[in-house]
Amino acid sequence: MNWNQIRTVYGKEMRDALRDRRTLLSMLLVPALVIPGIMFAFTAVSLKVVKKAAEETPAVMIIGPGNSEPLQKALAGSPKLRLVPAASDYAQQISDKRIRAAVEIPPGFEADLAANSIATVKIYTYEGEMKSSFAAGEIDRILREFREAAVTRKLGERGLNASFVRPFEIKRQNVAPPEKVGGNLFGGFVPYLLIILSVVGAMYPAIDLTAGEKERGTMETILCSPVGRVELVLGKFLTVLTISLSTVVTSITSMALSAVGLVHLFAGKVGAGAKAVNAATGQQLPMVDPVGVLGVMVMVLPLAVVFSALLFSVSLFAKSHKEAQTYASPILFLTILPAMAAMLPGVELNAKLALIPVLNVSLIGKEMVSGSFRYDMMALIFGSSCLYGAAALAVAVRLFNRESVLFRT
Amino acid sequence: MIEAEGLTKVFRDKKRVEVRAVDGVSFRVEPGQIYGLLGANGAGKTTTLRLLATLLKPTSGAATVAGFDVVRQAHEVRKQVGFLAASTALYGRLTARETITYFGRLNGLGDPEIAVRTRRLTEELDMGEFIDRRTDKFSTGMKQKVSIARTLIHDPAVMIFDEPTLGLDVLAARTIVRFIRDCRERGKTVIYSTHVMSEVEKLCDVIGIVHGGRIRAEGTLDALRARFGQRDMEEIFVAAVGGESALARQDVPPATTR
Ligand SMILES: Nc1ncnc2c1ncn2[C@@H]1O[C@H](COP(=O)(O)OP(=O)(O)O)[C@@H](O)[C@H]1O
Ligand SMILES: [Mg+2]
């Protein structure tokens, strides 16, 4: 292996690529402008939605308000609900979002309560609708309080203590670090993003350095020079890899900076919004382990080698950019599928899955981002990815020796 | 020195039909000699020259270039060869100097040596004005000069030109012709393909008339004139390939003639 030649080819290809506006566009401009733009817009819009939902006092209907004066009063006393007169088309009104929920107090409620026979109070909601669930949550809270009070009162009448029906309390304590909680919710997305970015980043240069070279008629120029085929492939491949990884790094940096910027920009609002969301969903907002993200980037490295070499080989068959793109798009698809599979709940990493490219890195990445490191699995995955990378590279070198591929007519 | 012995290249076209692009071609070119391959489109000129430049591997037969075998010592051959063709374009995003330097380095030259040679080539080819400009904005003539410098930077013993004047204006074509003569003067072995009759008359020491992948006639201009009893190159050419009807049939796969 002639390292001087590899360096010469690499140096020339990098210079060539960096003078190409399209490379710069995909490597720098998209991560630097488009990503923050999307993140900003997304945050602004979702904050607005959450805030509006939290601010709006939902309209709620009581069906049969006369059936229990005290319960009706308790509901009317909540500042978080706005009561509207009863109507028979409550279901339609909820669907039309004219009201957010309805609560039905059955006839004879007070009598049942006094006679110790069990009545049922129904809450009508629109499942999956945030504002409806806010309203239902508040109704639910008031009903529970009302029930507690009734129980306490009844026990008191019989000279019993509240502990009679509540001999002990149950409390659930979360021991997972906050990252872990976020990890399951959001962590799957980080490796997915890194993998997709590495493919997208490799796509254009892989095509340009092979099919593009054929299209521009410089392939023969380089093939008749005394550069070795292995050296030529490695020099070109390293260029593709560099650009792919640069895309990943600029994107991640841009995302991190945008996130910091967004927190500053929306400081107060994020706090309020997050609290509202937490209250509504009972979950924590995502947190990621920065060491884990760096670790995932290392794990993605051999995967980027696989993609770069694969895209490189496939594009070599093509005679033009356009043709190469049709060959390369299925590869993008092939990587998106397993990366998405890893985001499904319940897919857990084991030794067998650790050998499936893309899926393995996505799964381990999910764990790493949430701050848990299984070193044996990490080694297995990194090692197998390296092997796949070497194999893909060997294929590329073989193809570069095939005249039927290079001189396809 | 170039020696070809029974050089044959068989392609398979899209319908998997065999195409004998080069069919048992033998010839020999000495240093200080210009050998001209004269043939119509599809005669097999490009394929023959690609075989010599090691871009393609022969199906059978053998060839040596500067004493090295084109199959077994392809790498050595490439070090001895300067190959210029319509299909060897320049990297548009590099400057002329960067292009020349790149090929100098790939040929194993050190940077000081490349600098000296680039200066000399820039003078000889009158490229001073555009040596540090990107080649994508160049005229055809300017591009051709840079390509010549690219093929000459490692001072190869053998020059292979595939239709080098194709698509050039008169002035640029004359520069090329003059340059090919220069190569002969410097004692290089030159092989050269064209379908322009007048060029062969002016330039070549030995002419090989190719048709259907085979050399139909070969010799000096005088020898060919004597053999076919014609003065005009075009007449000689038509006679050598077997008349105008044979020329019209040139698309027929050459395999049938074997
Ligand atoms: N890579 C290839 N695959 C299949 N057929 C080819 C290939 N290259 C050339 N040919 C065929 O070989 C014959 C000779 O082509 P070529 O050497 O380019 O002729 P010339 O340069 O004299 O015009 C033609 O019939 C052409 O179609
Ligand atoms: Mg040709």
XYZ file of C-alpha atoms and ligand atoms in Angstrom:
695
model
C 0.000 0.000 0.000
C 1.377 3.352 -1.077
C 0.317 5.878 1.574
C 1.770 8.767 -0.393
C -0.577 8.034 -3.257
C -3.551 7.673 -0.923
C -2.674 11.044 0.576
C -2.284 12.599 -2.864
C -5.647 11.279 -4.050
C -7.329 12.257 -0.780
C -5.867 15.761 -0.875
C -6.960 16.314 -4.444
C -10.449 14.894 -3.932
C -11.017 16.942 -0.783
C -9.942 20.122 -2.514
C -12.093 19.255 -5.498
C -15.097 18.496 -3.292
C -14.725 21.603 -1.151
C -14.772 23.729 -4.281
C -18.079 22.148 -5.250
C -20.931 24.344 -4.123
C -23.239 21.362 -3.753
C -20.893 19.605 -1.318
C -20.660 22.718 0.822
C -24.385 23.128 0.646
C -25.112 19.649 1.958
C -22.215 19.627 4.424
C -22.433 23.087 5.984
C -25.383 25.140 4.900
C -28.079 22.563 5.582
C -26.823 21.748 9.094
C -26.010 25.361 9.911
C -29.221 26.979 8.725
C -31.907 24.437 8.013
C -31.594 22.431 11.229
C -31.745 25.430 13.608
C -34.565 26.820 11.507
C -36.603 23.642 11.831
C -35.846 23.334 15.537
C -36.773 26.959 16.152
C -40.028 26.712 14.255
C -40.919 23.418 15.896
C -40.253 24.732 19.401
C -42.080 27.979 18.804
C -45.140 26.241 17.430
C -45.299 23.514 20.056
C -44.797 26.047 22.852
C -47.632 28.082 21.506
C -49.913 25.061 21.331
C -49.064 23.911 24.860
C -49.395 27.410 26.256
C -52.698 27.979 24.586
C -53.999 24.677 25.869
C -52.807 25.479 29.370
C -54.209 28.994 29.312
C -57.601 28.238 27.900
C -60.140 27.479 30.577
C -61.936 24.505 29.089
C -65.689 24.646 28.759
C -67.319 21.775 30.611
C -70.910 20.674 30.804
C -72.626 19.124 33.808
C -75.414 16.752 32.865
C -77.945 16.573 35.634
C -76.517 19.384 37.786
C -79.627 19.263 40.007
C -78.858 15.688 41.046
C -76.204 16.846 43.483
C -76.041 20.387 44.690
C -72.744 19.945 46.628
C -70.935 18.224 43.711
C -72.173 20.874 41.294
C -70.800 23.522 43.657
C -67.431 21.784 43.912
C -67.121 21.704 40.132
C -68.243 25.310 39.769
C -65.650 26.295 42.366
C -62.709 25.197 40.163
C -60.984 28.124 38.446
C -59.734 25.687 35.805
C -63.179 24.870 34.469
C -65.811 26.978 32.801
C -69.274 25.501 33.218
C -71.804 25.753 30.434
C -75.535 24.962 30.594
C -76.508 21.359 30.024
C -77.642 20.279 26.603
C -78.556 16.889 25.182
C -76.051 17.016 22.305
C -73.006 17.040 24.631
C -71.263 14.249 22.690
C -71.546 16.218 19.466
C -70.347 19.367 21.200
C -67.247 17.564 22.507
C -66.483 16.227 19.014
C -66.909 19.714 17.606
C -64.611 21.030 20.346
C -67.266 23.522 21.474
C -66.902 21.994 24.924
C -63.928 19.917 26.109
C -65.606 17.444 28.442
C -68.870 16.633 30.144
C -69.626 15.108 33.511
C -72.840 13.201 34.173
C -74.257 13.116 37.677
C -76.866 10.295 37.763
C -80.386 10.876 39.152
C -80.707 10.065 42.823
C -76.982 10.580 43.405
C -77.417 12.176 46.821
C -79.894 9.484 47.894
C -77.537 6.717 46.799
C -74.716 8.401 48.641
C -76.755 8.542 51.798
C -77.965 4.930 51.375
C -74.442 3.640 50.741
C -75.371 2.244 47.330
C -72.822 2.830 44.616
C -73.668 5.405 41.953
C -71.477 6.037 38.876
C -70.406 9.487 37.761
C -69.384 9.503 34.113
C -66.830 11.779 32.465
C -67.108 12.221 28.698
C -63.862 13.121 26.950
C -62.307 13.184 23.529
C -59.468 10.654 23.842
C -56.049 11.872 22.646
C -57.045 15.513 22.583
C -54.812 17.565 24.885
C -57.359 20.188 25.942
C -59.989 17.526 26.574
C -57.595 15.563 28.762
C -56.715 18.729 30.710
C -60.416 19.242 31.456
C -61.062 15.583 32.280
C -58.015 15.564 34.562
C -59.404 18.484 36.528
C -62.894 16.940 36.767
C -61.350 13.679 37.897
C -59.373 15.492 40.611
C -62.474 17.248 41.935
C -64.516 14.020 41.930
C -61.809 12.181 43.893
C -61.629 14.966 46.441
C -65.390 14.885 46.759
C -65.344 11.119 47.286
C -62.548 11.359 49.876
C -64.556 13.947 51.748
C -67.661 11.749 51.663
C -65.712 8.770 52.989
C -64.144 10.793 55.782
C -67.537 12.202 56.721
C -69.188 8.770 56.812
C -66.363 7.296 58.871
C -66.644 10.229 61.273
C -70.396 9.560 61.696
C -69.495 6.038 62.834
C -66.672 7.286 65.045
C -63.970 5.805 62.865
C -60.655 7.237 61.757
C -59.689 7.776 58.108
C -57.002 5.100 58.479
C -59.800 2.554 58.788
C -60.213 2.440 55.012
C -56.607 3.448 54.278
C -54.502 1.299 56.589
C -51.358 2.138 54.653
C -50.165 4.425 51.874
C -48.501 3.311 48.638
C -45.772 5.421 47.141
C -43.873 4.785 43.959
C -40.291 6.067 43.925
C -38.329 6.356 40.653
C -34.674 5.288 41.033
C -33.714 5.560 37.365
C -31.644 8.661 36.716
C -33.583 11.363 34.907
C -31.577 10.564 31.742
C -32.926 7.042 31.742
C -36.489 8.269 31.823
C -35.820 10.590 28.936
C -33.812 7.887 27.182
C -36.790 5.721 26.489
C -38.881 8.561 25.259
C -36.383 10.468 23.189
C -33.111 8.506 23.269
C -33.994 6.314 20.306
C -34.095 9.374 18.159
C -30.464 10.427 18.661
C -28.765 7.348 17.105
C -31.423 7.314 14.386
C -30.577 10.894 13.517
C -26.813 10.267 13.542
C -27.169 7.239 11.261
C -29.431 8.993 8.782
C -27.155 12.028 8.724
C -24.127 9.861 7.989
C -25.891 8.270 5.005
C -27.238 11.555 3.725
C -23.804 13.131 4.131
C -22.095 10.331 2.184
C -24.636 10.282 -0.625
C -23.580 13.251 -2.710
C -19.782 12.816 -2.517
C -20.036 9.056 -3.130
C -21.942 9.720 -6.318
C -19.800 12.642 -7.403
C -16.515 10.786 -6.972
C -17.650 7.813 -9.053
C -20.556 8.361 -11.433
C -19.813 12.100 -11.465
C -16.272 11.378 -12.547
C -17.552 9.162 -15.361
C -20.051 11.805 -16.391
C -17.395 14.512 -16.564
C -15.074 12.196 -18.496
C -12.207 12.233 -16.025
C -12.398 8.563 -15.058
C -10.051 7.459 -17.825
C -7.694 10.319 -17.086
C -7.140 8.998 -13.607
C -7.234 5.300 -14.529
C -4.399 5.603 -17.032
C -2.169 7.261 -14.437
C 0.032 4.979 -12.355
C -2.080 5.260 -9.222
C -2.891 1.848 -7.740
C -6.540 0.852 -7.721
C -6.502 0.187 -3.970
C -4.910 3.580 -3.343
C -7.385 5.308 -5.637
C -10.377 3.675 -3.944
C -9.036 4.418 -0.460
C -8.256 8.038 -1.264
C -11.708 8.564 -2.711
C -13.432 6.588 -0.009
C -11.702 8.569 2.755
C -12.977 11.732 1.099
C -16.540 10.416 1.161
C -16.114 9.371 4.786
C -14.678 12.745 5.784
C -17.563 14.618 4.228
C -20.110 12.211 5.713
C -18.672 12.591 9.216
C -18.337 16.356 8.802
C -22.023 16.469 7.990
C -22.788 14.516 11.150
C -20.535 16.716 13.295
C -21.777 20.022 11.890
C -25.377 18.864 12.254
C -24.933 17.733 15.841
C -23.019 20.891 16.754
C -25.661 22.978 15.104
C -28.390 21.106 16.969
C -26.650 21.484 20.313
C -26.077 25.193 19.742
C -29.661 25.696 18.597
C -30.928 23.858 21.677
C -28.860 26.114 23.941
C -30.024 29.155 22.001
C -33.641 28.067 22.178
C -33.507 27.553 25.944
C -32.139 31.074 26.331
C -34.647 32.549 23.958
C -37.672 30.839 25.468
C -36.252 30.579 28.993
C -39.409 31.525 30.898
C -41.796 30.026 28.427
C -40.002 26.690 28.235
C -40.295 26.382 32.016
C -44.005 27.065 32.001
C -44.649 24.936 28.941
C -42.633 22.022 30.240
C -44.468 22.153 33.548
C -47.783 22.122 31.780
C -46.753 19.153 29.669
C -45.381 17.298 32.681
C -48.561 17.914 34.616
C -50.655 16.677 31.736
C -48.651 13.605 30.777
C -47.037 12.771 34.093
C -43.723 12.309 32.337
C -40.377 14.026 32.441
C -39.055 16.027 29.541
C -36.225 14.257 27.695
C -32.687 14.589 28.943
C -29.712 13.031 27.167
C -26.286 12.055 28.422
C -23.717 14.067 26.410
C -21.052 11.381 26.969
C -23.540 8.899 25.549
C -24.046 11.052 22.455
C -20.286 11.193 21.886
C -20.143 7.432 22.394
C -22.882 6.928 19.816
C -20.904 9.050 17.377
C -17.979 6.651 17.823
C -20.289 3.688 17.274
C -21.662 5.309 14.128
C -18.131 5.684 12.716
C -17.726 2.116 11.356
C -21.327 2.284 10.197
C -20.477 5.401 8.215
C -17.644 3.359 6.671
C -20.178 0.742 5.588
C -22.504 3.324 4.060
C -19.740 5.274 2.374
C -18.285 2.138 0.816
C -21.714 0.815 -0.124
C -22.865 4.043 -1.734
C -19.487 4.311 -3.407
C -19.777 0.809 -4.926
C -23.350 1.245 -6.050
C -22.702 4.628 -7.650
C -19.705 3.236 -9.498
C -22.105 1.214 -11.641
C -23.905 4.311 -12.800
C -22.879 6.466 -15.726
C -24.385 9.677 -14.424
C -25.436 11.458 -11.249
C -29.038 10.861 -12.082
C -28.641 7.138 -12.588
C -26.571 6.869 -9.417
C -29.279 8.569 -7.405
C -31.825 5.952 -8.405
C -29.392 3.255 -7.215
C -28.558 5.044 -3.994
C -32.055 5.832 -2.743
C -32.870 2.202 -1.842
C -29.796 2.254 0.402
C -31.173 5.232 2.260
C -34.383 3.294 2.652
C -32.520 0.190 3.877
C -30.917 2.217 6.648
C -34.040 4.052 7.709
C -36.011 0.836 8.272
C -33.806 -0.867 10.899
C -33.071 2.475 12.515
C -36.799 2.993 12.899
C -37.346 -0.563 14.120
C -35.024 0.253 16.993
C -37.354 3.025 18.094
C -40.240 0.598 18.548
C -40.913 -0.050 22.219
C -40.009 -3.522 23.382
C -37.208 -4.210 20.883
C -34.328 -5.119 23.207
C -30.709 -5.646 22.349
C -29.329 -9.194 22.465
C -26.277 -10.935 20.988
C -28.136 -11.864 17.806
C -29.514 -8.408 17.146
C -26.040 -7.043 17.892
C -24.927 -8.514 14.558
C -27.596 -6.807 12.460
C -26.075 -3.651 11.032
C -27.820 -0.335 11.681
C -30.334 -1.948 14.059
C -27.508 -2.857 16.463
C -26.070 0.646 16.606
C -29.540 2.144 16.944
C -30.352 -0.121 19.881
C -27.091 0.322 21.751
C -27.240 4.021 20.967
C -30.619 4.264 22.667
C -29.085 2.821 25.839
C -25.922 4.886 25.641
C -27.789 8.132 25.242
C -29.693 7.315 28.421
C -26.395 6.866 30.253
C -26.118 3.082 30.454
C -23.058 1.442 28.902
C -22.858 -2.278 28.203
C -19.248 -2.635 27.177
C -19.415 -6.246 25.928
C -22.268 -5.371 23.571
C -20.562 -2.170 22.491
C -17.411 -4.103 21.593
C -19.401 -6.736 19.690
C -21.296 -4.111 17.737
C -18.270 -1.969 16.998
C -16.300 -5.037 15.897
C -19.023 -6.416 13.636
C -19.613 -2.979 12.094
C -15.879 -2.732 11.360
C -16.013 -6.117 9.641
C -18.961 -5.056 7.505
C -17.118 -1.849 6.670
C -14.015 -3.748 5.564
C -16.144 -6.092 3.451
C -17.952 -3.206 1.757
C -14.607 -1.556 1.072
C -13.214 -4.760 -0.428
C -16.199 -4.906 -2.756
C -15.519 -1.328 -3.852
C -11.885 -2.168 -4.676
C -12.948 -5.251 -6.644
C -15.423 -3.199 -8.638
C -12.717 -0.683 -9.440
C -10.835 -3.500 -11.146
C -13.804 -4.536 -13.260
C -13.619 -2.976 -16.687
C -17.246 -3.863 -17.371
C -18.173 -1.553 -14.489
C -15.780 1.241 -15.379
C -16.416 1.186 -19.129
C -20.092 0.354 -19.150
C -21.650 1.412 -22.426
C 8.811 0.783 -28.111
C 5.401 -0.839 -28.510
C 4.854 -4.408 -29.628
C 1.436 -5.965 -30.098
C 0.991 -9.620 -30.962
C -2.413 -11.001 -31.890
C -4.115 -8.474 -29.646
C -7.819 -9.320 -29.330
C -10.639 -7.787 -27.347
C -14.116 -9.253 -27.279
C -16.967 -7.294 -25.699
C -20.450 -8.464 -25.024
C -23.076 -5.943 -25.964
C -26.417 -5.457 -24.196
C -27.945 -8.503 -25.866
C -24.885 -10.537 -24.798
C -23.775 -10.807 -28.412
C -20.010 -11.004 -28.846
C -18.376 -7.978 -30.456
C -14.802 -8.442 -31.622
C -13.730 -4.828 -31.208
C -10.063 -5.737 -31.766
C -9.329 -8.917 -33.639
C -5.809 -10.314 -33.755
C -3.958 -7.039 -34.183
C -0.149 -7.147 -34.432
C 2.218 -4.238 -34.983
C 5.399 -2.691 -33.745
C 6.379 0.932 -33.087
C 10.012 1.959 -32.570
C 11.229 4.897 -30.474
C 11.335 8.089 -32.548
C 8.527 6.768 -34.730
C 4.919 7.852 -35.167
C 2.486 5.036 -35.886
C -0.922 6.111 -37.174
C -4.046 3.995 -36.737
C -6.441 5.104 -39.453
C -10.021 3.909 -39.312
C -13.666 4.871 -39.417
C -15.880 5.110 -36.367
C -16.218 1.756 -34.647
C -13.162 0.302 -36.366
C -11.564 -0.545 -33.012
C -8.998 2.263 -32.665
C -9.992 3.391 -29.185
C -10.167 -0.156 -27.893
C -6.705 -0.922 -29.277
C -5.210 2.149 -27.602
C -7.017 1.426 -24.329
C -5.501 -2.043 -24.362
C -2.044 -0.500 -24.747
C -2.749 2.008 -21.954
C -3.862 -0.920 -19.691
C -7.343 0.534 -19.272
C -8.691 -2.703 -20.704
C -7.347 -6.244 -20.510
C -6.982 -8.176 -23.776
C -9.181 -11.228 -24.256
C -6.216 -12.890 -25.956
C -2.930 -11.908 -27.497
C -0.249 -9.830 -25.819
C 1.445 -6.468 -25.958
C 4.469 -4.858 -24.392
C 4.946 -1.160 -23.886
C 8.477 0.098 -23.194
C 9.372 -3.514 -22.495
C 6.612 -4.112 -19.943
C 3.722 -6.503 -20.404
C 0.357 -4.718 -20.453
C -1.323 -7.424 -18.393
C 1.290 -8.600 -15.936
C 3.100 -5.276 -15.476
C 0.230 -2.872 -15.981
C 1.468 -0.588 -13.230
C 4.929 -0.246 -14.826
C 3.339 0.364 -18.204
C 1.261 3.224 -16.857
C 4.422 4.889 -15.577
C 5.880 4.832 -19.081
C 2.819 6.063 -20.916
C 1.207 9.395 -21.586
C -2.382 8.782 -22.699
C -4.442 11.517 -24.289
C -7.956 10.965 -25.625
C -11.246 12.713 -26.101
C -12.376 10.701 -23.106
C -9.601 11.973 -20.825
C -11.093 15.230 -19.622
C -9.663 17.583 -16.997
C -10.850 18.156 -13.450
C -12.825 21.358 -13.892
C -12.538 22.512 -10.303
C -8.737 22.333 -10.261
C -6.430 24.919 -11.757
C -4.073 23.977 -14.563
C -1.134 23.955 -12.152
C -2.961 21.811 -9.598
C -3.890 19.348 -12.327
C -0.322 19.017 -13.547
C 0.980 18.744 -9.979
C -1.562 16.043 -9.145
C -0.460 13.832 -12.009
C 3.190 14.548 -11.252
C 2.703 13.310 -7.704
C 0.760 10.226 -8.817
C 3.742 9.443 -11.026
C 5.964 9.570 -7.970
C 7.686 12.881 -8.685
C 8.733 15.162 -5.845
C 7.305 18.655 -5.599
C 10.558 20.535 -6.476
C 10.915 18.440 -9.608
C 7.265 19.019 -10.503
C 7.741 22.780 -10.083
C 10.715 22.814 -12.463
C 8.943 20.722 -15.083
C 5.727 22.726 -14.782
C 7.660 25.933 -15.395
C 9.232 24.471 -18.521
C 5.942 23.063 -19.838
C 4.181 26.355 -19.144
C 6.739 28.107 -21.317
C 6.756 25.535 -24.103
C 2.968 25.388 -24.335
C 2.476 29.114 -23.701
C 0.190 28.564 -20.698
C 1.494 31.395 -18.498
C -1.704 33.375 -18.705
C -4.007 30.686 -17.364
C -1.773 28.312 -15.408
C -3.395 29.331 -12.092
C -6.976 29.440 -13.299
C -9.621 26.751 -12.976
C -9.844 24.636 -16.119
C -13.655 24.545 -16.338
C -13.715 27.992 -17.938
C -11.033 27.147 -20.525
C -11.467 27.052 -24.284
C -10.943 23.689 -26.002
C -7.457 24.759 -27.091
C -6.445 25.783 -23.583
C -7.795 22.522 -22.172
C -5.849 20.574 -24.771
C -2.627 22.296 -23.730
C -3.194 21.457 -20.087
C -3.959 17.854 -21.031
C -0.710 17.674 -22.961
C 1.193 19.037 -19.993
C -0.596 16.482 -17.808
C 0.549 13.608 -20.046
C 4.110 14.952 -20.272
C 4.827 15.800 -16.653
C 6.513 12.433 -15.974
C 8.348 12.515 -19.324
C 6.950 9.175 -20.548
C 8.791 7.114 -23.164
C 5.566 6.227 -24.969
C 2.783 8.574 -26.041
C -0.678 7.285 -26.943
C -3.094 9.706 -28.618
C -6.673 8.765 -29.400
C -8.089 11.169 -31.993
C -6.388 14.136 -30.355
C -7.543 16.680 -32.928
C -11.209 15.681 -32.787
C -13.400 18.743 -32.400
C -10.555 21.243 -32.347
C -10.365 24.355 -34.511
C -7.585 24.650 -37.070
C -5.222 26.539 -34.798
C -5.589 24.158 -31.858
C -5.297 21.147 -34.178
C -2.054 22.517 -35.620
C -0.660 22.964 -32.102
C -1.379 19.304 -31.430
C 0.166 18.136 -34.670
C 3.276 20.193 -33.959
C 3.414 18.753 -30.465
C 3.187 15.161 -31.733
C 6.131 15.889 -34.064
C 8.047 17.256 -31.084
C 7.503 13.987 -29.284
C 9.095 12.139 -32.173
C 12.026 14.557 -32.161
C 12.583 13.778 -28.486
C 12.818 10.112 -29.345
C 9.480 9.067 -27.879
C 7.470 6.182 -29.226
C 4.188 7.609 -30.523
C 0.997 5.803 -31.490
C -1.872 7.857 -32.678
C -5.366 7.262 -34.026
C -7.470 9.372 -36.339
C -10.025 9.244 -39.076
C -8.591 12.367 -40.726
C -6.705 11.252 -43.866
C -4.626 14.404 -44.281
C -3.202 14.123 -40.771
C -1.783 10.673 -41.383
C -0.210 11.819 -44.602
C 1.561 14.688 -42.860
C 2.523 13.001 -39.644
C 2.933 9.263 -39.660
C 6.017 7.163 -40.298
C 3.944 3.999 -40.430
C 0.221 3.788 -41.142
C -2.079 0.946 -40.085
C -5.497 0.939 -41.701
C -8.007 -0.669 -39.315
C -11.446 -1.906 -40.106
C -13.688 -4.310 -38.204
C -11.072 -4.688 -35.496
C -8.359 -5.830 -37.881
C -5.410 -4.182 -39.561
C -6.233 -4.374 -43.259
C -3.062 -2.755 -44.563
C 0.097 -1.452 -42.997
C 3.220 0.359 -44.172
C 4.826 3.735 -44.864
C 2.845 6.197 -46.929
C 5.031 5.417 -49.965
C 4.663 1.674 -49.541
C 0.861 1.969 -49.297
C 0.782 4.217 -52.380
C 2.787 1.674 -54.296
C 0.689 -1.255 -53.104
C -2.699 0.261 -53.944
C -1.553 2.282 -56.967
C -3.147 5.440 -55.560
C -1.653 8.758 -54.365
C -4.618 9.998 -52.389
C -4.888 8.632 -48.817
C -8.655 8.448 -48.970
C -8.539 6.259 -52.061
C -5.947 4.046 -50.429
C -8.134 3.734 -47.335
C -11.269 2.765 -49.240
C -9.319 0.232 -51.271
C -7.699 -1.249 -48.144
C -10.999 -1.853 -46.308
C -12.494 -3.532 -49.362
C -14.439 -0.780 -51.083
C -17.231 1.572 -50.128
C -19.702 -1.265 -49.623
C -17.495 -2.727 -46.865
C -17.294 0.683 -45.214
C -21.072 0.978 -45.262
C -21.340 -2.401 -43.542
C -18.950 -1.432 -40.772
C -21.686 -1.745 -38.144
C -21.955 -5.479 -38.792
C -20.259 -7.290 -35.914
C -16.706 -8.048 -36.973
C -17.044 -11.523 -35.478
C -18.587 -12.790 -38.713
C -15.343 -12.280 -40.597
C -13.375 -14.652 -38.480
N -17.079 -1.193 -23.363
C -17.607 -1.687 -24.486
N -18.576 -2.629 -24.406
C -19.115 -3.156 -25.514
N -18.753 -2.820 -26.762
C -17.797 -1.900 -26.938
C -17.171 -1.269 -25.795
N -16.233 -0.389 -26.252
C -16.295 -0.454 -27.606
N -17.212 -1.360 -28.023
C -17.515 -1.723 -29.427
O -16.299 -2.074 -30.036
C -16.236 -1.608 -31.374
C -15.001 -0.740 -31.559
O -15.153 0.468 -30.816
P -13.984 1.540 -30.703
O -12.737 0.853 -30.286
O -14.481 2.607 -29.810
O -13.853 2.086 -32.179
P -13.235 3.473 -32.720
O -12.441 4.105 -31.637
O -12.386 3.075 -33.883
O -14.385 4.301 -33.144
C -17.535 -0.865 -31.594
O -18.417 -1.749 -32.270
C -18.045 -0.554 -30.217
O -19.426 -0.500 -30.192
Mg -12.697 6.053 -30.854
